PDB file of C-alpha atoms in Angstrom:
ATOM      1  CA  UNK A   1      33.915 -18.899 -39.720  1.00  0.00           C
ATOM      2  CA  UNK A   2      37.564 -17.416 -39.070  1.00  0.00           C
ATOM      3  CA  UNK A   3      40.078 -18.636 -40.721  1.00  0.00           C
ATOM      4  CA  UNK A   4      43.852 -17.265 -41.715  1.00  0.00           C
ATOM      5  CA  UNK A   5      46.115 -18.477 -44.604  1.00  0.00           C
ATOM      6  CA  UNK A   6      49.865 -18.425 -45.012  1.00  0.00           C
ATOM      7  CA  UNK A   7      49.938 -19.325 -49.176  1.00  0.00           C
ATOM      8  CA  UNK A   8      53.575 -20.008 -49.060  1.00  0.00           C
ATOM      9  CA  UNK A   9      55.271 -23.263 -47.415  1.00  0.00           C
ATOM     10  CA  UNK A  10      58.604 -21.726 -47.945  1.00  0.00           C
ATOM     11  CA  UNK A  11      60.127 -18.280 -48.324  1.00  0.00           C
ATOM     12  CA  UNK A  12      63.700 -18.057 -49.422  1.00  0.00           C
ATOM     13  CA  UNK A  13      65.739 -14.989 -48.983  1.00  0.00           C
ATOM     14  CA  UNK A  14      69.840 -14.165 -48.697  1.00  0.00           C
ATOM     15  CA  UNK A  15      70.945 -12.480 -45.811  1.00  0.00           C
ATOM     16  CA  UNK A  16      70.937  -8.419 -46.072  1.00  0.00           C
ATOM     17  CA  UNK A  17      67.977  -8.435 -48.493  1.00  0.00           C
ATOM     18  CA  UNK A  18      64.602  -7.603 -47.219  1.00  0.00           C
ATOM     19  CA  UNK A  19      62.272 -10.412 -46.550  1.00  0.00           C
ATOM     20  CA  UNK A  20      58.329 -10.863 -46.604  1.00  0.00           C
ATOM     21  CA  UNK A  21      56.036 -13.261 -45.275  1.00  0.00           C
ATOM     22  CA  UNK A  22      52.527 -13.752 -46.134  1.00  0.00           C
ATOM     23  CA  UNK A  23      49.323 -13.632 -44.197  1.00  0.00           C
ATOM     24  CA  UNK A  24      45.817 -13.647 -45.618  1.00  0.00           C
ATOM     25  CA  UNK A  25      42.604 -13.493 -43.059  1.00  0.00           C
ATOM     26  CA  UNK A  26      38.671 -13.879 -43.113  1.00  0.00           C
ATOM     27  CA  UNK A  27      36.867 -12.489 -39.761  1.00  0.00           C
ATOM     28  CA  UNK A  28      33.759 -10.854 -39.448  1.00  0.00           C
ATOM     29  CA  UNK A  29      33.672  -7.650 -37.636  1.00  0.00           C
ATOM     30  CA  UNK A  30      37.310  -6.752 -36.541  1.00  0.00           C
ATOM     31  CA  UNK A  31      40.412  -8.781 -36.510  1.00  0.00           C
ATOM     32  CA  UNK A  32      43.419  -9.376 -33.745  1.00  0.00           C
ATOM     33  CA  UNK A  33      45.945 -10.586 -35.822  1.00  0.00           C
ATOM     34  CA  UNK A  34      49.570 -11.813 -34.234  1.00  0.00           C
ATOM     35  CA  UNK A  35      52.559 -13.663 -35.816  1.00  0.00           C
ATOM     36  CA  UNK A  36      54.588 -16.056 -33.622  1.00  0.00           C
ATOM     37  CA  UNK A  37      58.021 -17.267 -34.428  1.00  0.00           C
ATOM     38  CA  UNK A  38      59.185 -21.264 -33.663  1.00  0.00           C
ATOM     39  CA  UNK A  39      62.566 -22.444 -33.472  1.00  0.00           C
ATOM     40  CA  UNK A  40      63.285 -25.983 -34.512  1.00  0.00           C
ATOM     41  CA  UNK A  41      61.646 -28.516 -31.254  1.00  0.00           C
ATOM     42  CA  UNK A  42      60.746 -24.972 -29.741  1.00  0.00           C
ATOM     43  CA  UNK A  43      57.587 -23.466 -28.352  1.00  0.00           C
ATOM     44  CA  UNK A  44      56.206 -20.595 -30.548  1.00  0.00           C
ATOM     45  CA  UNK A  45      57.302 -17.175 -29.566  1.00  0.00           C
ATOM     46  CA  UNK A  46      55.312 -13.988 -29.579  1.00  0.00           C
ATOM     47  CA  UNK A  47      56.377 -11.345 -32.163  1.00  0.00           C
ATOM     48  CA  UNK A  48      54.310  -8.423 -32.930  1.00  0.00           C
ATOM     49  CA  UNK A  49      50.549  -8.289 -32.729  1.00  0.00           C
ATOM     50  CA  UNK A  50      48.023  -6.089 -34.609  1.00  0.00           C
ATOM     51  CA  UNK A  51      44.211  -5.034 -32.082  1.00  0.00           C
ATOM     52  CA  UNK A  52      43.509  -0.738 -33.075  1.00  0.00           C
ATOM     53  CA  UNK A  53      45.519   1.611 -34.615  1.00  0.00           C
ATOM     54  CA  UNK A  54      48.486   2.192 -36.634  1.00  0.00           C
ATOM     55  CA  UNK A  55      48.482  -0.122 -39.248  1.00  0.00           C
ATOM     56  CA  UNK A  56      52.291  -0.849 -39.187  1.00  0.00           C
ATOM     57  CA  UNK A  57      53.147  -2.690 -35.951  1.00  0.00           C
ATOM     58  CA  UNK A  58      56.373  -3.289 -35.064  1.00  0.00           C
ATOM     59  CA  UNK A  59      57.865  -6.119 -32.760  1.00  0.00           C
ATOM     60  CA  UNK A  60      60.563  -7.813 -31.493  1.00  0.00           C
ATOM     61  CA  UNK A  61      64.207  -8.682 -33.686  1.00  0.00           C
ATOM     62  CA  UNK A  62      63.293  -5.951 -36.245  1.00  0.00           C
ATOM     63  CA  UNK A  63      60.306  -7.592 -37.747  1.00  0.00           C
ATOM     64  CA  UNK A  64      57.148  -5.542 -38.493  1.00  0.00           C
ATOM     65  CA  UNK A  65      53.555  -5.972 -39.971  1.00  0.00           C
ATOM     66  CA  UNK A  66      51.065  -4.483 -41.961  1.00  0.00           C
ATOM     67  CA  UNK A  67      47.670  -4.454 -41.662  1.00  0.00           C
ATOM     68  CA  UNK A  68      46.077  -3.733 -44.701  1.00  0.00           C
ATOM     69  CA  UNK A  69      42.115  -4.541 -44.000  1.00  0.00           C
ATOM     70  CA  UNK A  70      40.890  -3.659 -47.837  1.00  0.00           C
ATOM     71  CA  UNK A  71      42.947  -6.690 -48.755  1.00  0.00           C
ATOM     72  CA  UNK A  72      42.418  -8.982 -45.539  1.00  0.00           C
ATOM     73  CA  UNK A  73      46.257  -9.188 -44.921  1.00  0.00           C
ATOM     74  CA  UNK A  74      48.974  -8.879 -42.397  1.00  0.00           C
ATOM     75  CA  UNK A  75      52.505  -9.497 -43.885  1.00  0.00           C
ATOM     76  CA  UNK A  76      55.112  -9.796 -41.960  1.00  0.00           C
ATOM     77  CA  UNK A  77      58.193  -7.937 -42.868  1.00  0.00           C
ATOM     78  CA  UNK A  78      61.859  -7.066 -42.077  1.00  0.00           C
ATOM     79  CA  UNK A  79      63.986  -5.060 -44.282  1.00  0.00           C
ATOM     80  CA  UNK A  80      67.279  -6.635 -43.320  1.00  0.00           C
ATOM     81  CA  UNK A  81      67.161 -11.009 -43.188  1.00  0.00           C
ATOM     82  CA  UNK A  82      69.853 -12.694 -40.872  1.00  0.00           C
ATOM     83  CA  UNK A  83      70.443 -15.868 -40.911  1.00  0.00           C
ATOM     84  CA  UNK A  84      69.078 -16.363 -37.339  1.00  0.00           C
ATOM     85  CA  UNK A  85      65.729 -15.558 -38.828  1.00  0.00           C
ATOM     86  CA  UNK A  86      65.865 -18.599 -40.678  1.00  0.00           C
ATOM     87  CA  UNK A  87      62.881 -20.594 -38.729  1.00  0.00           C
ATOM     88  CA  UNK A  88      59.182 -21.072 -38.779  1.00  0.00           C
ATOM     89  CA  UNK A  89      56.374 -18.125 -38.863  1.00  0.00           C
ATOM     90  CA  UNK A  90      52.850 -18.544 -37.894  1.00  0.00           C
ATOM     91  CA  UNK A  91      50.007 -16.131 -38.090  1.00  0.00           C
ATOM     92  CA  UNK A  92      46.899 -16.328 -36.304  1.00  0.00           C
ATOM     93  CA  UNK A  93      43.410 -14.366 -36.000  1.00  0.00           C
ATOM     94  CA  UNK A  94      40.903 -14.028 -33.278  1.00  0.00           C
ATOM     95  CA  UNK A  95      37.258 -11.947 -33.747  1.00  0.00           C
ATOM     96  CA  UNK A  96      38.041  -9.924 -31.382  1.00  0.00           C
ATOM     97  CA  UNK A  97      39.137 -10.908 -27.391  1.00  0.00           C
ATOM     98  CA  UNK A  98      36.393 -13.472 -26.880  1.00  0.00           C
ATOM     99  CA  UNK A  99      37.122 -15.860 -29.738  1.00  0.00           C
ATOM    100  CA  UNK A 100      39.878 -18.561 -29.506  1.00  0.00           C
ATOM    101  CA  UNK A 101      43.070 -17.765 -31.869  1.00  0.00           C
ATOM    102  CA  UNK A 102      43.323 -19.793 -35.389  1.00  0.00           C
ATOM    103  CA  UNK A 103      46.572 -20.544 -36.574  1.00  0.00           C
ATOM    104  CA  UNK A 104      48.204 -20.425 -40.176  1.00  0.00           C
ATOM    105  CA  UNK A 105      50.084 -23.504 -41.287  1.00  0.00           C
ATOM    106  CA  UNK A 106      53.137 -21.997 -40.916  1.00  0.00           C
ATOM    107  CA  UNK A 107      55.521 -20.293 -43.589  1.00  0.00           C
ATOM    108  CA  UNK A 108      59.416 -22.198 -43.123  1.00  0.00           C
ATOM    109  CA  UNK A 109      61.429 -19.034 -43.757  1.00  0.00           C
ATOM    110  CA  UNK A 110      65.033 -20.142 -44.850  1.00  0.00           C
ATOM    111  CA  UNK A 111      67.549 -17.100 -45.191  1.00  0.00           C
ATOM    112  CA  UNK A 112      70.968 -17.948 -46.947  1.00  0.00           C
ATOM    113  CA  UNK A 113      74.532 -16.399 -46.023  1.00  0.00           C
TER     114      UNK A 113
ATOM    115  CA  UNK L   1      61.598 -16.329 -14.012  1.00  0.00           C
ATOM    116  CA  UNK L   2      57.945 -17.004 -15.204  1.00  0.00           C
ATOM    117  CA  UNK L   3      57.467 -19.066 -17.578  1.00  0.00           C
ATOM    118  CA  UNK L   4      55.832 -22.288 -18.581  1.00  0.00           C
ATOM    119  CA  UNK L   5      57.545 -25.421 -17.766  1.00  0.00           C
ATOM    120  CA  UNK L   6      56.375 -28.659 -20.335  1.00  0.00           C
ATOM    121  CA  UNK L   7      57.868 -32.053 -19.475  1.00  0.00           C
ATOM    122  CA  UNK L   8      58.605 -34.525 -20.232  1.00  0.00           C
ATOM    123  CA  UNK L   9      60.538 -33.143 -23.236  1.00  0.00           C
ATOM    124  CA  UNK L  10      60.472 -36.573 -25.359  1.00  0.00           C
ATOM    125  CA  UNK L  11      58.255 -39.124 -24.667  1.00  0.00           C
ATOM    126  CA  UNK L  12      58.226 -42.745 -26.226  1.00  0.00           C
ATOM    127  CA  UNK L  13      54.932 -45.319 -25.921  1.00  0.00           C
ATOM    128  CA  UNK L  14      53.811 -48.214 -27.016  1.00  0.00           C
ATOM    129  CA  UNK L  15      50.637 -48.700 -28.633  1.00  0.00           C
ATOM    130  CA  UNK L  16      47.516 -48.696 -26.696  1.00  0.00           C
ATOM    131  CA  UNK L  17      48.978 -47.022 -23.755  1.00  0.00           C
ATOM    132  CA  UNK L  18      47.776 -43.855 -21.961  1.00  0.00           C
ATOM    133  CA  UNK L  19      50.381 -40.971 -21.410  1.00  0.00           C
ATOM    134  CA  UNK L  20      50.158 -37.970 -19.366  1.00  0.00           C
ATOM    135  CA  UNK L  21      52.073 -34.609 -20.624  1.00  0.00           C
ATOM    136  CA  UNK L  22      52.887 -32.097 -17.947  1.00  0.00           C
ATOM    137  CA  UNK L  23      52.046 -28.396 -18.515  1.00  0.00           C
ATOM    138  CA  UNK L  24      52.863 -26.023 -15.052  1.00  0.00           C
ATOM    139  CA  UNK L  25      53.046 -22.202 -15.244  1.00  0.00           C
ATOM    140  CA  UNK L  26      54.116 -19.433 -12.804  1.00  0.00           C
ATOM    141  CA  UNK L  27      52.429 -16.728 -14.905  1.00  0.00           C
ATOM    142  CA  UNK L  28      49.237 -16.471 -12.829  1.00  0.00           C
ATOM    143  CA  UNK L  29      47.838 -16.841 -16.038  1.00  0.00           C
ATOM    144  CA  UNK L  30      43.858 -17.366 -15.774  1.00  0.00           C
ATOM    145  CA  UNK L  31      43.768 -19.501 -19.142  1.00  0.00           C
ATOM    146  CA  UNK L  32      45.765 -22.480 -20.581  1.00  0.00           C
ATOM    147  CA  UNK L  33      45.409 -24.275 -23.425  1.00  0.00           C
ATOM    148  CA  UNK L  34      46.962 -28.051 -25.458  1.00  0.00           C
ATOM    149  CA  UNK L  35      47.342 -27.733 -28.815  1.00  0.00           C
ATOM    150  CA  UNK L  36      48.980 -30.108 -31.246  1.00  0.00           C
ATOM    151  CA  UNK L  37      51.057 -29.517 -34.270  1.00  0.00           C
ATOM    152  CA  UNK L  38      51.858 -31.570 -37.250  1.00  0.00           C
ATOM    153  CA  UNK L  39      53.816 -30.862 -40.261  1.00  0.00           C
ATOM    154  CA  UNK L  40      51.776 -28.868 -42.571  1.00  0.00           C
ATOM    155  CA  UNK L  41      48.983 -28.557 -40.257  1.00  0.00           C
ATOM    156  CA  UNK L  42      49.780 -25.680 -38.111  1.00  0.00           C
ATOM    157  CA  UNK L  43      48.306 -25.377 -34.292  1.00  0.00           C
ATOM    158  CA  UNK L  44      45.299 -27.046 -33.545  1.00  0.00           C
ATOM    159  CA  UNK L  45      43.571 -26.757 -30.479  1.00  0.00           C
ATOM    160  CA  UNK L  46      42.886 -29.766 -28.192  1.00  0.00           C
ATOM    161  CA  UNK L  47      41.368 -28.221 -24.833  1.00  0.00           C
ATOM    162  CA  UNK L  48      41.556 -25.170 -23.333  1.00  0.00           C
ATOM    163  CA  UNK L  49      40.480 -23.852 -19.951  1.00  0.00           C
ATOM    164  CA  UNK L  50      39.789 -20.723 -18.309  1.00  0.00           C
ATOM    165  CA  UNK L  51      39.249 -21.340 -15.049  1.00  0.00           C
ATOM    166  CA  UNK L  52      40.040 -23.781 -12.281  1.00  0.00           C
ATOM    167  CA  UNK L  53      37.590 -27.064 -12.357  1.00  0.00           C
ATOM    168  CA  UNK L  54      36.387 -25.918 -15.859  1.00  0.00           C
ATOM    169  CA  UNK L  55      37.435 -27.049 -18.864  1.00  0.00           C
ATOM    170  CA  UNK L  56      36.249 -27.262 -23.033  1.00  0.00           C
ATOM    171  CA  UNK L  57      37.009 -29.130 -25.544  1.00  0.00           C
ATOM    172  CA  UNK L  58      38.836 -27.815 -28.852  1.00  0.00           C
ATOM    173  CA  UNK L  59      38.793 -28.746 -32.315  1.00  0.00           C
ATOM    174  CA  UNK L  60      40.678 -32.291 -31.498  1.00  0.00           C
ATOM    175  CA  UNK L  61      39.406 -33.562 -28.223  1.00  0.00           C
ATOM    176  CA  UNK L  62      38.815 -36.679 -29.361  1.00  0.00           C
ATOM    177  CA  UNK L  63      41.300 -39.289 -27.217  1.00  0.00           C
ATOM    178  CA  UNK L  64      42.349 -36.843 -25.188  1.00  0.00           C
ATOM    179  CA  UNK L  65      41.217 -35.942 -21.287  1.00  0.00           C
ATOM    180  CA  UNK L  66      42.533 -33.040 -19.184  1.00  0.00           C
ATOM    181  CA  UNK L  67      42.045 -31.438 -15.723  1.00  0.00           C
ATOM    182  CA  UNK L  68      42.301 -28.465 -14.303  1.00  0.00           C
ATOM    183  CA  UNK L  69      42.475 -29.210 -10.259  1.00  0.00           C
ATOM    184  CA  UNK L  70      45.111 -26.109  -9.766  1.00  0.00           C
ATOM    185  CA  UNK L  71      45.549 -22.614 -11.695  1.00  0.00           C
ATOM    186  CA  UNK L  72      49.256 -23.173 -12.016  1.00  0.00           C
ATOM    187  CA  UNK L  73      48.639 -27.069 -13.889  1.00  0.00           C
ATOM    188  CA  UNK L  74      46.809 -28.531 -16.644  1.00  0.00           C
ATOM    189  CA  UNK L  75      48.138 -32.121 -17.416  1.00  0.00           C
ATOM    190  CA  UNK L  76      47.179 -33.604 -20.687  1.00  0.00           C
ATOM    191  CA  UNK L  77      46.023 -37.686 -20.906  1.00  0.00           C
ATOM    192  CA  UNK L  78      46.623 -38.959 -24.318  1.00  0.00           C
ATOM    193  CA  UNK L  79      44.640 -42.258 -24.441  1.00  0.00           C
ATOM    194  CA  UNK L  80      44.715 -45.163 -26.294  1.00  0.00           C
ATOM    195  CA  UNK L  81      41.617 -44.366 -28.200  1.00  0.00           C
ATOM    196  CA  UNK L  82      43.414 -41.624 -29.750  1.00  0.00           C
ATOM    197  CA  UNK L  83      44.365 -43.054 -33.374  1.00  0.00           C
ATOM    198  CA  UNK L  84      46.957 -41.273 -34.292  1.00  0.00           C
ATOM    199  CA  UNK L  85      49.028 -39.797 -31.182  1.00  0.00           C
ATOM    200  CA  UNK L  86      52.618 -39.352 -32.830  1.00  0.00           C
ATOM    201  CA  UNK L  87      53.130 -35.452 -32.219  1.00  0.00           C
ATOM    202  CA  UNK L  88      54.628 -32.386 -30.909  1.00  0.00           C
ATOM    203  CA  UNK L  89      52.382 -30.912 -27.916  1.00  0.00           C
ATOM    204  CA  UNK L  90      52.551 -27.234 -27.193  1.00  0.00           C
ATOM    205  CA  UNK L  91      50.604 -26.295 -24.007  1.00  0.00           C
ATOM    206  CA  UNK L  92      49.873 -22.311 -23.588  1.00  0.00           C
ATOM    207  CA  UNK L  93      48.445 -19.826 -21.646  1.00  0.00           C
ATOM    208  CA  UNK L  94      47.216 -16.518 -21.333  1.00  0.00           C
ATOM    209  CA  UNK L  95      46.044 -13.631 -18.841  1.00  0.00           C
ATOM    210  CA  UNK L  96      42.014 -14.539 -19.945  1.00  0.00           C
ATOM    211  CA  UNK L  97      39.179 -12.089 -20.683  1.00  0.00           C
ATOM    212  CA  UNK L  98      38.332  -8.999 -20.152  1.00  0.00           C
ATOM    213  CA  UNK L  99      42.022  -8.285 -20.184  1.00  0.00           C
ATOM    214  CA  UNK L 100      42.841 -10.337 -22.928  1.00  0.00           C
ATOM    215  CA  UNK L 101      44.204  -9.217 -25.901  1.00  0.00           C
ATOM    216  CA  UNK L 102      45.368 -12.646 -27.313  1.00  0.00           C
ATOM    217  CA  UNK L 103      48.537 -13.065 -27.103  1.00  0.00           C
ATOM    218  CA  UNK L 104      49.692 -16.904 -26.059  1.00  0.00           C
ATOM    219  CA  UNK L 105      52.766 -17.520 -23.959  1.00  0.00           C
ATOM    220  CA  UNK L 106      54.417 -21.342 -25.003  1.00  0.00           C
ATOM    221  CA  UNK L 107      56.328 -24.082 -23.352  1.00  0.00           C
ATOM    222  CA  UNK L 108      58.813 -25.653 -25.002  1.00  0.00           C
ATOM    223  CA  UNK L 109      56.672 -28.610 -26.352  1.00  0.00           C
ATOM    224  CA  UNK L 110      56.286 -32.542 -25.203  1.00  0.00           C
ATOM    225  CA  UNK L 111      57.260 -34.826 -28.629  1.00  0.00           C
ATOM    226  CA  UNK L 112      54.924 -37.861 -28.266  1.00  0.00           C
ATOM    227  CA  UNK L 113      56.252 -41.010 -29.990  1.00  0.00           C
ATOM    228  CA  UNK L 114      54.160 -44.250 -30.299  1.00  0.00           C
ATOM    229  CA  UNK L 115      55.995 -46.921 -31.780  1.00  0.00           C
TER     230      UNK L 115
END
């Protein structure tokens, strides 16, 4: 079965340092990994998805990902944290486009000014 | 704009009563989908549908009932025989195989209240 894990509840980080979120999958064959971004009583919010390819992905408001499939991760990264980050991150996994896409629990990411 | 319109926004019932969340979306999307979320539970996945007049069930159907009578609408029915309905609703959709590639579009969410 698919699954995804996000291992931390909470990431801390003061504004202007760089900031990393965690993402750990298990798929069989290959993965489409996404993260998705929710503002408080706010629908989630695409932000950068990984199908083929490069293994860094960039999206939207400066974030990236890597895919790193030896370790079964996708972290999602930015190397400058506003404050306006400060919100909660999802990932997700599907086996490729006919599967239905499993969501993390959610990482709370709270940057500091 | 396109977009997906949820309503009502907040939503307050009494116990044993049957609610209806509104999803409608000017996307032309093929797919849509309920899920609920929880604190510390992430998405889970109610129903989902990917065509008019077809419809399955997700991980947490239980106490819930949808249709799908129009591509642009796919109300949710929380009934009273779900147990524990308190929650924030998030209806979704998507373009739908073979173009597919995943990626959901969101309303702004329904928060269901039973006191």
């Amino acid at each position: 079965a698919q699954s995804v894990a996000q291992p931390e509840d909470q990431v801390n980080v003061a504004e202007g340092n760089p900031l990393t979120v965690k993402c750990t999958y298990s798929v069989s064959g290959n993965p489409y990994l996404f993260w998705y971004v929710q503002y408080p009583n706010r629908g989630l919010q695409f932000l950068l998805k990984y199908i083929t390819g490069d293994n860094l992905v960039k999206g939207s408001y400066g974030f990236e990902a890597e895919f790193n499939k030896s370790q079964t991760s996708f972290h999602l990264k930015k190397p400058s944290a506003l404050v306006s980050d400060s919100a909660l991150y999802f990932c997700a996994v599907k086996r490729g486009n006919t599967d239905k896409l499993i969501f993390g629990t959610g990482t709370r990411l709270q940057v500091f000014p | 704009d396109g977009g997906i319109t949820q309503s009502p926004k907040y939503l307050f019932r009494k116990e044993g009563q049957n609610v209806t969340l509104s999803c409608e979306q000017n996307l032309n999307h093929d797919a849509m989908y309920w899920y609920r979320q929880d604190p510390g539970q992430g998405l889970r996945l109610i129903y989902y549908s990917q065509i008019v007049n077809d419809f399955q069930k997700g991980d947490i159907a239980e106490g819930y009932s949808v249709s799908r009578e129009k591509k642009e609408s796919f109300p949710l029915t929380v009934t009273s025989a779900q147990k524990n309905p308190t929650a924030f609703y998030l209806c979704a959709s998507s373009i739908d195989l073979p173009r597919d590639t995943g990626e959901l579009f969101f309303g702004e969410g329904s928060r269901l209240t039973v006191l």
